[in-house]
């Protein structure tokens, strides 16, 4: 693999809907660039990109793949990404290090769900974008309709660079509006013949050419002035204008190809080399302390955007060289982890194939293996400083499930495998919920969960089962109450004796103490599960020795961990120990612990106990046509809708929804909107459950206790 300087490197991410032909286009570009000697196909499972077993079985991308091709002195790094929202983490990581996006459109279907999803993230990351209308050889290909649908969705910045002369099964010719020629391809594809534009197409071509020239000119005052004076721009001037339009995301060139038949990729690659931005054209990288790292800085800076665990290679870290040069054998500091290590091996990557290289320049993408304590979002530096690049923000999970190993004794093996999966996919979160006694798995959707299950079983050899996750309810009180409890036990020798009297009330930072108590000592406990327990020692006259107060607290805390209503954790309670009795011989810590727990439990049940449930803020982005169905479904989920906001042809719904009502919501939303809506969720707070729901949950707990 040759060494390329920054100005000769293009980092290109392929995005778009599933089945739009991203993988085939990447394969075609590698073949056209001479990097591979023959084109594989998705159907045959022999493409460079989709090399994982699950991808070959599903005939679709699940993971992003790093590839490269070369074109007339330019290295084009390609990152092929999945087109399904369940694997959005793979897309986001790739967008972070790319400079240009190729947004593929299926010439038969036009703008699809995956197109809209990809566009949202392209807009968020402000990436220059080229539309590639693929599958022009499809019998029902409709270039004009596809472009029109793109303009309706994404604006008038969508500008045609070329269009098919004869789309459909006989597709073999493209009319190029920049060079004003027609490219006619041989049956087997490859290098086209340059021909004059046919007479019957000349008027249309000139009209579209003028539109393209105007679009290029309007991004630079000098170009616009020259255009007004001369009525035309030369090719170099148009390239300049097109690049500026792409950089400020006001111009989105449209190309047409048949990647399967290797028709049109060469012209696209030429445009990437001559017009598309290089790494040096992009804004500097930002650090977490507000600083910048520029591509021409002398210190080496690597940013890790992807990680995998390969069977034979072990952990592999994929990175972009953000400044300086990186060489094999270089010592680097991981400023994110606070460690350092030697970069013993340096690779260029083409799918599962690794090519050893000696060095990579700023702007390039590479990989290394087994670099200690290195994960996604880590910054590696040659300098002895603490500069750390701003990390990728991955979306919150949209679905959760409980997971168990079906084979006895495989729990540790399951935990290790899940940690490896999380290292590779930051959108997966695993936690052990102690109070629920469940291992919970959080992911982006049902398909994401099924992919994790497949990986656990086929890669790590752990048989697993998904179960319904429990809800972490909370218990609290609504009023004050008093209670006393005397614990007395005689067993022949030393006995047990303790009497405790308490008052309780709901805790808040602004509450007032009861008028009939005098607080001698205050002890606030921020609880691990949220909320506060406030303990107040109000004992006078020494009726309970101070040395027994920790035991009373321990008894109260035991009840707080397993509440009287449903066994859920309690929160936000103020406890006043106001009176009691002790015995000079029989009183001990265990006695006061028992008396304290019983007194607290009795008082709790007298203080209008309430059950609280986790409430999530839900944001749903849905096309207006499906809004009614989505709203009806939300009403059935006890949702409180807070507002609507128009976002193009979409509506953004914001609502508060109980977690108990969000089970399978990702699948339901997909069905209601034909896959076009998406949602995000984030924990907001705990709120009281309705009375009928509380009664059902208490009855369920009582039935379970007596079973």
Short mmCIF file of N, CA and C in Angstrom, two decimals, residues 119-250:
data_model
loop_
_atom_site.label_atom_id
_atom_site.label_comp_id
_atom_site.label_asym_id
_atom_site.label_seq_id
_atom_site.Cartn_x
_atom_site.Cartn_y
_atom_site.Cartn_z
N UNK A 119 -29.81 10.90 6.29
CA UNK A 119 -29.78 12.35 6.08
C UNK A 119 -29.79 13.11 7.40
N UNK A 120 -30.55 12.64 8.38
CA UNK A 120 -30.59 13.32 9.68
C UNK A 120 -29.20 13.40 10.29
N UNK A 121 -28.46 12.29 10.18
CA UNK A 121 -27.12 12.28 10.78
C UNK A 121 -26.11 13.03 9.92
N UNK A 122 -26.27 13.01 8.61
CA UNK A 122 -25.40 13.81 7.75
C UNK A 122 -25.58 15.30 8.07
N UNK A 123 -26.80 15.68 8.31
CA UNK A 123 -27.09 17.07 8.68
C UNK A 123 -26.49 17.40 10.04
N UNK A 124 -26.62 16.50 10.98
CA UNK A 124 -26.08 16.72 12.32
C UNK A 124 -24.56 16.85 12.29
N UNK A 125 -23.90 16.00 11.51
CA UNK A 125 -22.43 16.03 11.43
C UNK A 125 -21.92 17.01 10.37
N UNK A 126 -22.84 17.67 9.64
CA UNK A 126 -22.48 18.68 8.64
C UNK A 126 -21.51 18.14 7.59
N UNK A 127 -21.83 16.97 7.06
CA UNK A 127 -20.93 16.33 6.11
C UNK A 127 -21.30 16.69 4.67
N UNK A 128 -20.33 17.11 3.86
CA UNK A 128 -20.56 17.26 2.42
C UNK A 128 -21.10 15.95 1.86
N UNK A 129 -22.12 16.07 0.99
CA UNK A 129 -22.83 14.86 0.55
C UNK A 129 -23.01 14.84 -0.95
N UNK A 130 -22.77 13.66 -1.52
CA UNK A 130 -23.01 13.40 -2.94
C UNK A 130 -24.11 12.33 -3.03
N UNK A 131 -25.15 12.61 -3.81
CA UNK A 131 -26.17 11.60 -4.04
C UNK A 131 -25.74 10.71 -5.20
N UNK A 132 -25.86 9.41 -5.00
CA UNK A 132 -25.53 8.45 -6.05
C UNK A 132 -26.78 7.61 -6.31
N UNK A 133 -27.40 7.84 -7.48
CA UNK A 133 -28.57 7.06 -7.86
C UNK A 133 -28.06 5.75 -8.47
N UNK A 134 -28.23 4.68 -7.75
CA UNK A 134 -27.67 3.37 -8.12
C UNK A 134 -28.75 2.49 -8.74
N UNK A 135 -28.31 1.38 -9.32
CA UNK A 135 -29.19 0.39 -9.92
C UNK A 135 -29.98 0.98 -11.10
N UNK A 136 -29.26 1.77 -11.91
CA UNK A 136 -29.90 2.35 -13.10
C UNK A 136 -30.29 1.29 -14.12
N UNK A 137 -29.80 0.06 -13.94
CA UNK A 137 -30.13 -1.03 -14.86
C UNK A 137 -31.42 -1.75 -14.45
N UNK A 138 -32.03 -1.34 -13.33
CA UNK A 138 -33.26 -1.99 -12.88
C UNK A 138 -34.37 -1.73 -13.90
N UNK A 139 -35.20 -2.74 -14.22
CA UNK A 139 -36.27 -2.56 -15.22
C UNK A 139 -37.20 -1.38 -14.92
N UNK A 140 -37.36 -1.06 -13.63
CA UNK A 140 -38.27 0.03 -13.25
C UNK A 140 -37.52 1.24 -12.70
N UNK A 141 -36.27 1.39 -13.09
CA UNK A 141 -35.48 2.54 -12.64
C UNK A 141 -36.10 3.83 -13.16
N UNK A 142 -36.18 4.83 -12.28
CA UNK A 142 -36.75 6.12 -12.66
C UNK A 142 -35.88 7.22 -12.06
N UNK A 143 -34.90 7.67 -12.83
CA UNK A 143 -33.95 8.67 -12.36
C UNK A 143 -34.65 9.98 -12.03
N UNK A 144 -35.50 10.44 -12.92
CA UNK A 144 -36.14 11.74 -12.73
C UNK A 144 -37.00 11.76 -11.46
N UNK A 145 -37.77 10.71 -11.25
CA UNK A 145 -38.61 10.65 -10.06
C UNK A 145 -37.76 10.56 -8.79
N UNK A 146 -36.67 9.82 -8.87
CA UNK A 146 -35.77 9.69 -7.72
C UNK A 146 -35.18 11.04 -7.35
N UNK A 147 -34.72 11.80 -8.33
CA UNK A 147 -34.15 13.12 -8.07
C UNK A 147 -35.22 14.07 -7.53
N UNK A 148 -36.41 14.00 -8.09
CA UNK A 148 -37.49 14.87 -7.63
C UNK A 148 -37.86 14.57 -6.18
N UNK A 149 -37.91 13.29 -5.81
CA UNK A 149 -38.22 12.94 -4.43
C UNK A 149 -37.12 13.42 -3.49
N UNK A 150 -35.87 13.38 -3.95
CA UNK A 150 -34.75 13.87 -3.14
C UNK A 150 -34.86 15.38 -2.95
N UNK A 151 -35.25 16.10 -4.00
CA UNK A 151 -35.41 17.56 -3.89
C UNK A 151 -36.54 17.91 -2.92
N UNK A 152 -37.62 17.16 -2.99
CA UNK A 152 -38.75 17.43 -2.10
C UNK A 152 -38.37 17.22 -0.65
N UNK A 153 -37.53 16.20 -0.40
CA UNK A 153 -37.15 15.87 0.97
C UNK A 153 -35.99 16.73 1.47
N UNK A 154 -35.03 17.03 0.58
CA UNK A 154 -33.77 17.61 1.04
C UNK A 154 -33.46 18.99 0.47
N UNK A 155 -34.34 19.53 -0.38
CA UNK A 155 -34.18 20.90 -0.83
C UNK A 155 -33.62 21.03 -2.23
N UNK A 156 -33.60 22.28 -2.73
CA UNK A 156 -33.16 22.55 -4.09
C UNK A 156 -31.65 22.51 -4.27
N UNK A 157 -30.91 22.29 -3.18
CA UNK A 157 -29.46 22.12 -3.31
C UNK A 157 -29.09 20.82 -3.99
N UNK A 158 -30.05 19.92 -4.19
CA UNK A 158 -29.83 18.67 -4.91
C UNK A 158 -29.73 19.02 -6.40
N UNK A 159 -28.52 18.94 -6.96
CA UNK A 159 -28.25 19.40 -8.32
C UNK A 159 -27.69 18.25 -9.16
N UNK A 160 -28.27 18.03 -10.33
CA UNK A 160 -27.88 16.92 -11.20
C UNK A 160 -26.53 17.21 -11.85
N UNK A 161 -25.58 16.28 -11.69
CA UNK A 161 -24.27 16.36 -12.35
C UNK A 161 -24.27 15.55 -13.65
N UNK A 162 -25.09 14.52 -13.68
CA UNK A 162 -25.19 13.64 -14.85
C UNK A 162 -26.53 12.92 -14.80
N UNK A 163 -26.97 12.46 -15.93
CA UNK A 163 -28.24 11.73 -15.95
C UNK A 163 -28.15 10.60 -16.98
N UNK A 164 -28.97 9.55 -16.83
CA UNK A 164 -28.88 8.41 -17.74
C UNK A 164 -29.51 8.73 -19.10
N UNK A 165 -28.85 8.26 -20.13
CA UNK A 165 -29.42 8.42 -21.48
C UNK A 165 -30.48 7.36 -21.73
N UNK A 166 -30.28 6.19 -21.17
CA UNK A 166 -31.21 5.08 -21.41
C UNK A 166 -31.30 4.19 -20.16
N UNK A 167 -32.05 4.61 -19.16
CA UNK A 167 -32.16 3.82 -17.94
C UNK A 167 -32.99 2.58 -18.19
N UNK A 168 -32.87 1.63 -17.28
CA UNK A 168 -33.59 0.36 -17.41
C UNK A 168 -32.63 -0.77 -17.76
N UNK A 169 -33.19 -1.86 -18.28
CA UNK A 169 -32.37 -3.05 -18.55
C UNK A 169 -31.29 -2.80 -19.61
N UNK A 170 -31.50 -1.84 -20.48
CA UNK A 170 -30.50 -1.55 -21.51
C UNK A 170 -29.54 -0.44 -21.13
N UNK A 171 -29.52 -0.04 -19.87
CA UNK A 171 -28.70 1.08 -19.44
C UNK A 171 -27.23 0.86 -19.78
N UNK A 172 -26.65 1.83 -20.49
CA UNK A 172 -25.21 1.76 -20.78
C UNK A 172 -24.61 3.13 -21.08
N UNK A 173 -25.41 4.22 -20.93
CA UNK A 173 -24.89 5.53 -21.31
C UNK A 173 -25.30 6.60 -20.29
N UNK A 174 -24.36 7.50 -20.01
CA UNK A 174 -24.57 8.59 -19.06
C UNK A 174 -24.19 9.90 -19.74
N UNK A 175 -25.02 10.91 -19.57
CA UNK A 175 -24.71 12.24 -20.09
C UNK A 175 -24.18 13.08 -18.93
N UNK A 176 -22.92 13.50 -19.06
CA UNK A 176 -22.23 14.23 -18.00
C UNK A 176 -22.37 15.73 -18.24
N UNK A 177 -22.87 16.45 -17.24
CA UNK A 177 -23.17 17.87 -17.40
C UNK A 177 -22.01 18.78 -17.04
N UNK A 178 -20.98 18.24 -16.40
CA UNK A 178 -19.79 19.04 -16.12
C UNK A 178 -18.89 19.07 -17.35
N UNK A 179 -18.67 17.92 -17.93
CA UNK A 179 -17.79 17.82 -19.10
C UNK A 179 -18.56 17.93 -20.42
N UNK A 180 -19.89 17.86 -20.32
CA UNK A 180 -20.77 17.96 -21.50
C UNK A 180 -20.39 16.94 -22.58
N UNK A 181 -20.32 15.68 -22.15
CA UNK A 181 -20.09 14.57 -23.06
C UNK A 181 -21.01 13.43 -22.66
N UNK A 182 -21.12 12.43 -23.51
CA UNK A 182 -21.85 11.22 -23.16
C UNK A 182 -20.86 10.08 -23.01
N UNK A 183 -20.96 9.36 -21.91
CA UNK A 183 -20.13 8.17 -21.68
C UNK A 183 -20.96 6.94 -22.03
N UNK A 184 -20.44 6.15 -22.94
CA UNK A 184 -21.11 4.91 -23.35
C UNK A 184 -20.23 3.74 -22.92
N UNK A 185 -20.80 2.82 -22.13
CA UNK A 185 -20.05 1.74 -21.54
C UNK A 185 -20.18 0.45 -22.35
N UNK A 186 -19.12 -0.34 -22.39
CA UNK A 186 -19.24 -1.66 -23.03
C UNK A 186 -20.15 -2.56 -22.19
N UNK A 187 -20.57 -3.67 -22.75
CA UNK A 187 -21.50 -4.58 -22.08
C UNK A 187 -20.96 -5.03 -20.72
N UNK A 188 -19.66 -5.29 -20.66
CA UNK A 188 -19.06 -5.78 -19.42
C UNK A 188 -18.73 -4.66 -18.45
N UNK A 189 -19.04 -3.41 -18.81
CA UNK A 189 -18.74 -2.27 -17.95
C UNK A 189 -17.27 -1.89 -18.05
N UNK A 190 -16.85 -0.96 -17.17
CA UNK A 190 -15.45 -0.54 -17.18
C UNK A 190 -15.27 0.81 -17.84
N UNK A 191 -14.21 0.93 -18.63
CA UNK A 191 -13.88 2.21 -19.24
C UNK A 191 -14.86 2.54 -20.36
N UNK A 192 -15.49 3.74 -20.30
CA UNK A 192 -16.49 4.08 -21.31
C UNK A 192 -15.86 4.78 -22.53
N UNK A 193 -16.64 4.84 -23.57
CA UNK A 193 -16.27 5.60 -24.76
C UNK A 193 -16.89 6.99 -24.63
N UNK A 194 -16.10 8.04 -24.94
CA UNK A 194 -16.61 9.41 -24.88
C UNK A 194 -17.23 9.76 -26.22
N UNK A 195 -18.48 10.19 -26.19
CA UNK A 195 -19.21 10.51 -27.41
C UNK A 195 -19.88 11.88 -27.27
N UNK A 196 -20.18 12.53 -28.39
CA UNK A 196 -20.95 13.78 -28.32
C UNK A 196 -22.35 13.48 -27.78
N UNK A 197 -22.93 14.45 -27.11
CA UNK A 197 -24.29 14.31 -26.60
C UNK A 197 -25.24 14.21 -27.80
N UNK A 198 -26.11 13.20 -27.85
CA UNK A 198 -27.05 13.06 -28.97
C UNK A 198 -27.88 14.32 -29.18
N UNK A 199 -28.20 14.59 -30.42
CA UNK A 199 -28.91 15.81 -30.80
C UNK A 199 -30.20 15.98 -30.01
N UNK A 200 -30.94 14.86 -29.83
CA UNK A 200 -32.24 14.97 -29.16
C UNK A 200 -32.12 15.28 -27.66
N UNK A 201 -30.90 15.13 -27.10
CA UNK A 201 -30.69 15.41 -25.68
C UNK A 201 -29.97 16.72 -25.45
N UNK A 202 -29.54 17.37 -26.50
CA UNK A 202 -28.67 18.52 -26.37
C UNK A 202 -29.36 19.68 -25.63
N UNK A 203 -30.60 19.95 -25.96
CA UNK A 203 -31.29 21.06 -25.32
C UNK A 203 -31.46 20.83 -23.82
N UNK A 204 -31.86 19.61 -23.45
CA UNK A 204 -32.01 19.28 -22.02
C UNK A 204 -30.67 19.36 -21.31
N UNK A 205 -29.62 18.82 -21.94
CA UNK A 205 -28.30 18.83 -21.34
C UNK A 205 -27.82 20.26 -21.10
N UNK A 206 -28.03 21.15 -22.08
CA UNK A 206 -27.60 22.54 -21.92
C UNK A 206 -28.36 23.23 -20.79
N UNK A 207 -29.64 22.95 -20.70
CA UNK A 207 -30.45 23.55 -19.64
C UNK A 207 -29.96 23.11 -18.26
N UNK A 208 -29.72 21.81 -18.12
CA UNK A 208 -29.23 21.28 -16.84
C UNK A 208 -27.81 21.74 -16.56
N UNK A 209 -27.01 21.90 -17.62
CA UNK A 209 -25.64 22.39 -17.46
C UNK A 209 -25.67 23.82 -16.91
N UNK A 210 -26.54 24.65 -17.45
CA UNK A 210 -26.65 26.04 -16.97
C UNK A 210 -27.09 26.09 -15.51
N UNK A 211 -28.01 25.20 -15.16
CA UNK A 211 -28.43 25.11 -13.75
C UNK A 211 -27.26 24.75 -12.86
N UNK A 212 -26.42 23.83 -13.33
CA UNK A 212 -25.25 23.40 -12.57
C UNK A 212 -24.24 24.55 -12.44
N UNK A 213 -24.04 25.28 -13.53
CA UNK A 213 -23.10 26.41 -13.51
C UNK A 213 -23.57 27.47 -12.53
N UNK A 214 -24.85 27.77 -12.55
CA UNK A 214 -25.39 28.77 -11.63
C UNK A 214 -25.22 28.32 -10.18
N UNK A 215 -25.48 27.04 -9.93
CA UNK A 215 -25.33 26.50 -8.58
C UNK A 215 -23.88 26.58 -8.11
N UNK A 216 -22.93 26.34 -9.02
CA UNK A 216 -21.51 26.42 -8.67
C UNK A 216 -21.08 27.86 -8.44
N UNK A 217 -21.60 28.79 -9.23
CA UNK A 217 -21.17 30.18 -9.17
C UNK A 217 -21.64 30.89 -7.91
N UNK A 218 -22.79 30.51 -7.39
CA UNK A 218 -23.40 31.29 -6.32
C UNK A 218 -22.71 31.13 -4.98
N UNK A 219 -21.67 30.30 -4.91
CA UNK A 219 -20.99 30.09 -3.63
C UNK A 219 -19.70 30.89 -3.51
N UNK A 220 -19.41 31.73 -4.50
CA UNK A 220 -18.20 32.55 -4.46
C UNK A 220 -18.47 33.83 -5.24
N UNK A 221 -18.21 34.97 -4.61
CA UNK A 221 -18.52 36.25 -5.25
C UNK A 221 -17.76 36.44 -6.56
N UNK A 222 -16.48 36.05 -6.58
CA UNK A 222 -15.69 36.23 -7.80
C UNK A 222 -16.20 35.34 -8.92
N UNK A 223 -16.64 34.12 -8.57
CA UNK A 223 -17.19 33.22 -9.58
C UNK A 223 -18.51 33.77 -10.12
N UNK A 224 -19.33 34.31 -9.22
CA UNK A 224 -20.61 34.87 -9.64
C UNK A 224 -20.40 36.06 -10.57
N UNK A 225 -19.42 36.91 -10.22
CA UNK A 225 -19.11 38.07 -11.05
C UNK A 225 -18.62 37.64 -12.43
N UNK A 226 -17.74 36.64 -12.44
CA UNK A 226 -17.22 36.12 -13.71
C UNK A 226 -18.34 35.50 -14.55
N UNK A 227 -19.25 34.80 -13.87
CA UNK A 227 -20.37 34.17 -14.58
C UNK A 227 -21.27 35.22 -15.23
N UNK A 228 -21.53 36.32 -14.51
CA UNK A 228 -22.36 37.39 -15.07
C UNK A 228 -21.68 38.05 -16.27
N UNK A 229 -20.35 38.17 -16.18
CA UNK A 229 -19.62 38.82 -17.27
C UNK A 229 -19.50 37.93 -18.50
N UNK A 230 -19.16 36.64 -18.26
CA UNK A 230 -18.86 35.74 -19.37
C UNK A 230 -20.03 34.84 -19.76
N UNK A 231 -20.98 34.64 -18.82
CA UNK A 231 -22.09 33.75 -19.10
C UNK A 231 -21.72 32.28 -19.01
N UNK A 232 -20.52 31.99 -18.49
CA UNK A 232 -20.05 30.60 -18.41
C UNK A 232 -18.91 30.53 -17.40
N UNK A 233 -18.64 29.33 -16.89
CA UNK A 233 -17.47 29.06 -16.06
C UNK A 233 -16.70 27.93 -16.71
N UNK A 234 -15.35 27.98 -16.62
CA UNK A 234 -14.59 26.84 -17.14
C UNK A 234 -14.62 25.72 -16.11
N UNK A 235 -14.06 24.58 -16.46
CA UNK A 235 -14.17 23.38 -15.61
C UNK A 235 -13.52 23.58 -14.25
N UNK A 236 -12.36 24.23 -14.21
CA UNK A 236 -11.68 24.47 -12.93
C UNK A 236 -12.50 25.39 -12.03
N UNK A 237 -13.09 26.42 -12.63
CA UNK A 237 -13.92 27.34 -11.85
C UNK A 237 -15.15 26.62 -11.31
N UNK A 238 -15.71 25.74 -12.11
CA UNK A 238 -16.87 24.99 -11.63
C UNK A 238 -16.49 24.06 -10.49
N UNK A 239 -15.32 23.45 -10.60
CA UNK A 239 -14.86 22.57 -9.52
C UNK A 239 -14.73 23.35 -8.22
N UNK A 240 -14.17 24.54 -8.31
CA UNK A 240 -14.00 25.38 -7.12
C UNK A 240 -15.37 25.70 -6.50
N UNK A 241 -16.31 26.12 -7.34
CA UNK A 241 -17.64 26.45 -6.84
C UNK A 241 -18.36 25.25 -6.25
N UNK A 242 -18.22 24.10 -6.91
CA UNK A 242 -18.87 22.89 -6.41
C UNK A 242 -18.29 22.49 -5.06
N UNK A 243 -16.97 22.59 -4.92
CA UNK A 243 -16.34 22.23 -3.64
C UNK A 243 -16.83 23.14 -2.52
N UNK A 244 -16.89 24.45 -2.79
CA UNK A 244 -17.37 25.39 -1.78
C UNK A 244 -18.82 25.10 -1.40
N UNK A 245 -19.66 24.80 -2.41
CA UNK A 245 -21.05 24.47 -2.14
C UNK A 245 -21.20 23.21 -1.31
N UNK A 246 -20.34 22.22 -1.59
CA UNK A 246 -20.38 21.00 -0.80
C UNK A 246 -19.95 21.24 0.64
N UNK A 247 -18.91 22.06 0.81
CA UNK A 247 -18.38 22.30 2.15
C UNK A 247 -19.39 23.02 3.04
N UNK A 248 -20.16 23.95 2.46
CA UNK A 248 -21.15 24.63 3.30
C UNK A 248 -22.53 23.96 3.23
N UNK A 249 -22.58 22.80 2.61
CA UNK A 249 -23.78 21.96 2.55
C UNK A 249 -24.99 22.70 1.96
N UNK A 250 -24.72 23.47 0.91
CA UNK A 250 -25.81 24.09 0.18
C UNK A 250 -25.94 23.50 -1.22
#
